Amino acid sequence: MAAERVVAVTGGASGIGLAVAEAALAEGWHVAVADLDAGGLAAAEARLGTARASYTTLDVTEEDAVEAWIAGAAARGPLKGLVTSAGIAREVPALETPADLFRRVMEINVTGTFLCARAAGRAMREAGGGAIVTLGSVSGLRGGKGRVAYGASKGAVVNMTRVLAVDLARFGIRANCLCPGPV
């Protein structure tokens, strides 16, 4: 039996991540779903099933855990896709945003995206190529009231993805950033 094509999805227990997981399953992919919310992950598992999906509780800011999750996904078959949908948003005016909140949003949205993209990029290089899709936001393209931390983080994701596209192209890996409005 041929190895399954694998796509890894962070934030896969809800919203865009869950929709991506459903769509990938419908197209015949094995989907490695990760999310920090164990209860949401269990609900996603009940909804999507286990025939061609695996589920992992994951904090995208934990480097070793991200590396282990990607290695596990790649062990099922060639890792050909990554969608980084994990993220947090807080609506707090700039002058009232505490530094610890700003740091936390940056850590999850930017560093978490980077750790996942780096680990997946390494696996995709070994698999002969693939595609990385990061989730930015219109808030990362233009300012939005009360979104200083979120907007800054998503602007960083947009630019980081541009750099990933240039760095990874020689390995046959595409990197693109989607920037949806409110979801």
PDB file of C-alpha atoms in Angstrom:
ATOM      1  CA  MET A   1       0.000   0.000   0.000  1.00  0.00           C
ATOM      2  CA  ALA A   2       1.320   3.459  -0.894  1.00  0.00           C
ATOM      3  CA  ALA A   3       2.132   5.898   1.879  1.00  0.00           C
ATOM      4  CA  GLU A   4      -0.495   8.533   2.574  1.00  0.00           C
ATOM      5  CA  ARG A   5       0.061  12.181   1.681  1.00  0.00           C
ATOM      6  CA  VAL A   6       0.092  14.059   4.952  1.00  0.00           C
ATOM      7  CA  VAL A   7      -0.903  17.598   5.858  1.00  0.00           C
ATOM      8  CA  ALA A   8      -0.338  18.996   9.360  1.00  0.00           C
ATOM      9  CA  VAL A   9      -2.806  21.575  10.689  1.00  0.00           C
ATOM     10  CA  THR A  10      -2.364  23.645  13.844  1.00  0.00           C
ATOM     11  CA  GLY A  11      -5.404  25.175  15.475  1.00  0.00           C
ATOM     12  CA  GLY A  12      -7.312  22.286  13.920  1.00  0.00           C
ATOM     13  CA  ALA A  13      -9.994  21.960  16.589  1.00  0.00           C
ATOM     14  CA  SER A  14     -12.001  24.972  15.437  1.00  0.00           C
ATOM     15  CA  GLY A  15     -12.465  27.734  12.910  1.00  0.00           C
ATOM     16  CA  ILE A  16     -10.251  27.880   9.845  1.00  0.00           C
ATOM     17  CA  GLY A  17      -8.063  25.002  11.049  1.00  0.00           C
ATOM     18  CA  LEU A  18     -11.034  22.656  11.436  1.00  0.00           C
ATOM     19  CA  ALA A  19     -12.384  23.681   8.018  1.00  0.00           C
ATOM     20  CA  VAL A  20      -8.974  22.970   6.456  1.00  0.00           C
ATOM     21  CA  ALA A  21      -8.825  19.559   8.148  1.00  0.00           C
ATOM     22  CA  GLU A  22     -12.296  18.687   6.823  1.00  0.00           C
ATOM     23  CA  ALA A  23     -11.414  19.800   3.302  1.00  0.00           C
ATOM     24  CA  ALA A  24      -8.128  17.875   3.305  1.00  0.00           C
ATOM     25  CA  LEU A  25      -9.864  14.713   4.486  1.00  0.00           C
ATOM     26  CA  ALA A  26     -12.431  15.120   1.696  1.00  0.00           C
ATOM     27  CA  GLU A  27      -9.520  15.262  -0.780  1.00  0.00           C
ATOM     28  CA  GLY A  28      -8.024  12.012   0.545  1.00  0.00           C
ATOM     29  CA  TRP A  29      -5.179  13.371   2.681  1.00  0.00           C
ATOM     30  CA  HIS A  30      -4.120  12.064   6.054  1.00  0.00           C
ATOM     31  CA  VAL A  31      -4.488  15.016   8.418  1.00  0.00           C
ATOM     32  CA  ALA A  32      -2.362  15.489  11.528  1.00  0.00           C
ATOM     33  CA  VAL A  33      -4.539  17.795  13.613  1.00  0.00           C
ATOM     34  CA  ALA A  34      -3.007  19.709  16.513  1.00  0.00           C
ATOM     35  CA  ASP A  35      -4.569  22.105  18.979  1.00  0.00           C
ATOM     36  CA  LEU A  36      -3.932  23.318  22.518  1.00  0.00           C
ATOM     37  CA  ASP A  37      -7.601  22.832  23.469  1.00  0.00           C
ATOM     38  CA  ALA A  38      -7.917  19.150  24.432  1.00  0.00           C
ATOM     39  CA  GLY A  39     -11.713  19.364  24.669  1.00  0.00           C
ATOM     40  CA  GLY A  40     -11.971  20.994  21.255  1.00  0.00           C
ATOM     41  CA  LEU A  41      -9.595  18.396  19.861  1.00  0.00           C
ATOM     42  CA  ALA A  42     -11.808  15.590  21.201  1.00  0.00           C
ATOM     43  CA  ALA A  43     -14.829  17.237  19.558  1.00  0.00           C
ATOM     44  CA  ALA A  44     -12.914  17.540  16.274  1.00  0.00           C
ATOM     45  CA  GLU A  45     -11.972  13.863  16.513  1.00  0.00           C
ATOM     46  CA  ALA A  46     -15.622  12.904  17.082  1.00  0.00           C
ATOM     47  CA  ARG A  47     -16.624  15.028  14.083  1.00  0.00           C
ATOM     48  CA  LEU A  48     -13.851  14.017  11.669  1.00  0.00           C
ATOM     49  CA  GLY A  49     -13.119  10.452  12.767  1.00  0.00           C
ATOM     50  CA  THR A  50      -9.833   8.608  13.002  1.00  0.00           C
ATOM     51  CA  ALA A  51      -9.623   6.695   9.727  1.00  0.00           C
ATOM     52  CA  ARG A  52      -7.287   9.214   8.077  1.00  0.00           C
ATOM     53  CA  ALA A  53      -6.623  11.667  10.879  1.00  0.00           C
ATOM     54  CA  SER A  54      -4.510  11.819  14.000  1.00  0.00           C
ATOM     55  CA  TYR A  55      -4.936  14.241  16.888  1.00  0.00           C
ATOM     56  CA  THR A  56      -2.335  15.811  19.145  1.00  0.00           C
ATOM     57  CA  THR A  57      -2.664  18.261  22.002  1.00  0.00           C
ATOM     58  CA  LEU A  58       0.068  20.759  21.189  1.00  0.00           C
ATOM     59  CA  ASP A  59       1.406  24.070  22.434  1.00  0.00           C
ATOM     60  CA  VAL A  60       3.006  25.530  19.290  1.00  0.00           C
ATOM     61  CA  THR A  61       5.462  27.511  21.431  1.00  0.00           C
ATOM     62  CA  GLU A  62       7.103  24.331  22.766  1.00  0.00           C
ATOM     63  CA  GLU A  63       9.918  23.586  20.331  1.00  0.00           C
ATOM     64  CA  ASP A  64      10.504  19.935  21.273  1.00  0.00           C
ATOM     65  CA  ALA A  65       6.776  19.176  21.174  1.00  0.00           C
ATOM     66  CA  VAL A  66       6.444  20.762  17.720  1.00  0.00           C
ATOM     67  CA  GLU A  67       9.412  18.768  16.423  1.00  0.00           C
ATOM     68  CA  ALA A  68       7.933  15.522  17.804  1.00  0.00           C
ATOM     69  CA  TRP A  69       4.487  16.275  16.316  1.00  0.00           C
ATOM     70  CA  ILE A  70       5.913  16.954  12.856  1.00  0.00           C
ATOM     71  CA  ALA A  71       8.121  13.839  13.050  1.00  0.00           C
ATOM     72  CA  GLY A  72       5.057  11.777  13.957  1.00  0.00           C
ATOM     73  CA  ALA A  73       3.069  13.247  11.079  1.00  0.00           C
ATOM     74  CA  ALA A  74       5.908  12.613   8.626  1.00  0.00           C
ATOM     75  CA  ALA A  75       6.172   9.010   9.833  1.00  0.00           C
ATOM     76  CA  ARG A  76       2.692   8.332   8.365  1.00  0.00           C
ATOM     77  CA  GLY A  77       3.806   9.299   4.878  1.00  0.00           C
ATOM     78  CA  PRO A  78       5.396  12.182   3.014  1.00  0.00           C
ATOM     79  CA  LEU A  79       4.577  15.471   4.733  1.00  0.00           C
ATOM     80  CA  LYS A  80       3.460  17.631   1.838  1.00  0.00           C
ATOM     81  CA  GLY A  81       1.464  20.334   3.606  1.00  0.00           C
ATOM     82  CA  LEU A  82       1.333  22.511   6.695  1.00  0.00           C
ATOM     83  CA  VAL A  83      -1.356  25.005   7.660  1.00  0.00           C
ATOM     84  CA  THR A  84      -0.562  27.170  10.694  1.00  0.00           C
ATOM     85  CA  SER A  85      -3.956  28.188  11.994  1.00  0.00           C
ATOM     86  CA  ALA A  86      -3.113  28.274  15.711  1.00  0.00           C
ATOM     87  CA  GLY A  87      -3.210  31.771  17.122  1.00  0.00           C
ATOM     88  CA  ILE A  88      -4.717  34.144  19.629  1.00  0.00           C
ATOM     89  CA  ALA A  89      -6.180  37.619  19.393  1.00  0.00           C
ATOM     90  CA  ARG A  90      -6.958  40.182  22.046  1.00  0.00           C
ATOM     91  CA  GLU A  91      -8.734  43.479  21.525  1.00  0.00           C
ATOM     92  CA  VAL A  92      -7.031  45.911  23.885  1.00  0.00           C
ATOM     93  CA  PRO A  93      -6.198  49.560  23.141  1.00  0.00           C
ATOM     94  CA  ALA A  94      -2.480  50.150  22.574  1.00  0.00           C
ATOM     95  CA  LEU A  95      -1.954  52.269  25.694  1.00  0.00           C
ATOM     96  CA  GLU A  96      -3.646  49.619  27.845  1.00  0.00           C
ATOM     97  CA  THR A  97      -1.883  46.571  26.381  1.00  0.00           C
ATOM     98  CA  PRO A  98       0.354  45.001  29.016  1.00  0.00           C
ATOM     99  CA  ALA A  99       3.797  43.883  27.860  1.00  0.00           C
ATOM    100  CA  ASP A 100       3.126  40.298  28.981  1.00  0.00           C
ATOM    101  CA  LEU A 101       0.028  40.124  26.753  1.00  0.00           C
ATOM    102  CA  PHE A 102       1.980  41.575  23.816  1.00  0.00           C
ATOM    103  CA  ARG A 103       4.735  39.002  24.344  1.00  0.00           C
ATOM    104  CA  ARG A 104       2.251  36.110  24.635  1.00  0.00           C
ATOM    105  CA  VAL A 105       0.478  37.039  21.381  1.00  0.00           C
ATOM    106  CA  MET A 106       3.837  37.322  19.602  1.00  0.00           C
ATOM    107  CA  GLU A 107       5.037  34.018  21.089  1.00  0.00           C
ATOM    108  CA  ILE A 108       2.001  32.049  19.908  1.00  0.00           C
ATOM    109  CA  ASN A 109       1.305  33.781  16.593  1.00  0.00           C
ATOM    110  CA  VAL A 110       4.857  34.400  15.395  1.00  0.00           C
ATOM    111  CA  THR A 111       7.204  32.041  17.210  1.00  0.00           C
ATOM    112  CA  GLY A 112       4.683  29.190  17.087  1.00  0.00           C
ATOM    113  CA  THR A 113       4.220  29.694  13.358  1.00  0.00           C
ATOM    114  CA  PHE A 114       7.988  29.776  12.863  1.00  0.00           C
ATOM    115  CA  LEU A 115       8.623  26.596  14.870  1.00  0.00           C
ATOM    116  CA  CYS A 116       5.969  24.689  12.934  1.00  0.00           C
ATOM    117  CA  ALA A 117       7.131  26.011   9.560  1.00  0.00           C
ATOM    118  CA  ARG A 118      10.768  25.221  10.304  1.00  0.00           C
ATOM    119  CA  ALA A 119      10.022  21.658  11.428  1.00  0.00           C
ATOM    120  CA  ALA A 120       7.675  21.041   8.500  1.00  0.00           C
ATOM    121  CA  GLY A 121      10.112  22.624   6.054  1.00  0.00           C
ATOM    122  CA  ARG A 122      12.816  20.207   7.139  1.00  0.00           C
ATOM    123  CA  ALA A 123      10.445  17.238   6.695  1.00  0.00           C
ATOM    124  CA  MET A 124       9.248  18.547   3.319  1.00  0.00           C
ATOM    125  CA  ARG A 125      12.821  18.993   2.138  1.00  0.00           C
ATOM    126  CA  GLU A 126      13.337  15.287   2.826  1.00  0.00           C
ATOM    127  CA  ALA A 127      10.031  14.451   1.093  1.00  0.00           C
ATOM    128  CA  GLY A 128      10.963  16.365  -2.069  1.00  0.00           C
ATOM    129  CA  GLY A 129       8.817  19.456  -1.579  1.00  0.00           C
ATOM    130  CA  GLY A 130       5.475  20.644  -0.272  1.00  0.00           C
ATOM    131  CA  ALA A 131       3.464  23.684   0.678  1.00  0.00           C
ATOM    132  CA  ILE A 132       3.307  25.793   3.823  1.00  0.00           C
ATOM    133  CA  VAL A 133       0.291  28.022   4.350  1.00  0.00           C
ATOM    134  CA  THR A 134       0.462  30.457   7.235  1.00  0.00           C
ATOM    135  CA  LEU A 135      -2.462  32.454   8.571  1.00  0.00           C
ATOM    136  CA  GLY A 136      -1.953  36.167   8.711  1.00  0.00           C
ATOM    137  CA  SER A 137      -4.788  38.660   8.863  1.00  0.00           C
ATOM    138  CA  VAL A 138      -5.945  41.892   7.342  1.00  0.00           C
ATOM    139  CA  SER A 139      -4.937  43.259  10.755  1.00  0.00           C
ATOM    140  CA  GLY A 140      -1.344  42.466   9.774  1.00  0.00           C
ATOM    141  CA  LEU A 141      -1.669  44.492   6.570  1.00  0.00           C
ATOM    142  CA  ARG A 142      -3.250  47.630   8.005  1.00  0.00           C
ATOM    143  CA  GLY A 143      -3.882  48.961  11.471  1.00  0.00           C
ATOM    144  CA  GLY A 144      -7.014  48.112  13.394  1.00  0.00           C
ATOM    145  CA  LYS A 145      -8.380  49.715  16.538  1.00  0.00           C
ATOM    146  CA  GLY A 146      -7.426  47.837  19.700  1.00  0.00           C
ATOM    147  CA  ARG A 147      -5.249  45.285  17.933  1.00  0.00           C
ATOM    148  CA  VAL A 148      -1.676  46.432  18.520  1.00  0.00           C
ATOM    149  CA  ALA A 149      -0.377  43.017  19.627  1.00  0.00           C
ATOM    150  CA  TYR A 150      -2.429  41.001  17.163  1.00  0.00           C
ATOM    151  CA  GLY A 151      -1.737  43.318  14.226  1.00  0.00           C
ATOM    152  CA  ALA A 152       1.995  43.368  14.957  1.00  0.00           C
ATOM    153  CA  SER A 153       2.081  39.581  15.206  1.00  0.00           C
ATOM    154  CA  LYS A 154       0.197  39.026  11.966  1.00  0.00           C
ATOM    155  CA  GLY A 155       2.354  41.595  10.149  1.00  0.00           C
ATOM    156  CA  ALA A 156       5.367  39.584  11.301  1.00  0.00           C
ATOM    157  CA  VAL A 157       3.762  36.360  10.021  1.00  0.00           C
ATOM    158  CA  VAL A 158       3.166  37.974   6.607  1.00  0.00           C
ATOM    159  CA  ASN A 159       6.800  39.015   6.260  1.00  0.00           C
ATOM    160  CA  MET A 160       8.170  35.799   7.757  1.00  0.00           C
ATOM    161  CA  THR A 161       6.214  33.849   5.149  1.00  0.00           C
ATOM    162  CA  ARG A 162       7.749  35.936   2.371  1.00  0.00           C
ATOM    163  CA  VAL A 163      11.197  35.015   3.688  1.00  0.00           C
ATOM    164  CA  LEU A 164      10.210  31.347   3.995  1.00  0.00           C
ATOM    165  CA  ALA A 165       9.061  31.401   0.357  1.00  0.00           C
ATOM    166  CA  VAL A 166      12.458  32.652  -0.779  1.00  0.00           C
ATOM    167  CA  ASP A 167      14.499  30.375   1.501  1.00  0.00           C
ATOM    168  CA  LEU A 168      12.519  27.200   0.784  1.00  0.00           C
ATOM    169  CA  ALA A 169      11.862  27.547  -2.957  1.00  0.00           C
ATOM    170  CA  ARG A 170      15.071  25.696  -3.853  1.00  0.00           C
ATOM    171  CA  PHE A 171      13.694  22.633  -2.048  1.00  0.00           C
ATOM    172  CA  GLY A 172      10.417  22.680  -3.965  1.00  0.00           C
ATOM    173  CA  ILE A 173       8.548  24.085  -0.973  1.00  0.00           C
ATOM    174  CA  ARG A 174       6.023  26.875  -1.520  1.00  0.00           C
ATOM    175  CA  ALA A 175       5.103  29.238   1.317  1.00  0.00           C
ATOM    176  CA  ASN A 176       2.067  31.491   1.171  1.00  0.00           C
ATOM    177  CA  CYS A 177       0.217  33.569   3.749  1.00  0.00           C
ATOM    178  CA  LEU A 178      -3.554  33.928   3.796  1.00  0.00           C
ATOM    179  CA  CYS A 179      -4.848  37.161   5.301  1.00  0.00           C
ATOM    180  CA  PRO A 180      -8.559  36.796   6.034  1.00  0.00           C
ATOM    181  CA  GLY A 181     -10.769  39.387   7.631  1.00  0.00           C
ATOM    182  CA  PRO A 182     -12.804  38.638  10.767  1.00  0.00           C
ATOM    183  CA  VAL A 183     -13.870  35.004  11.037  1.00  0.00           C
TER     184      VAL A 183
END
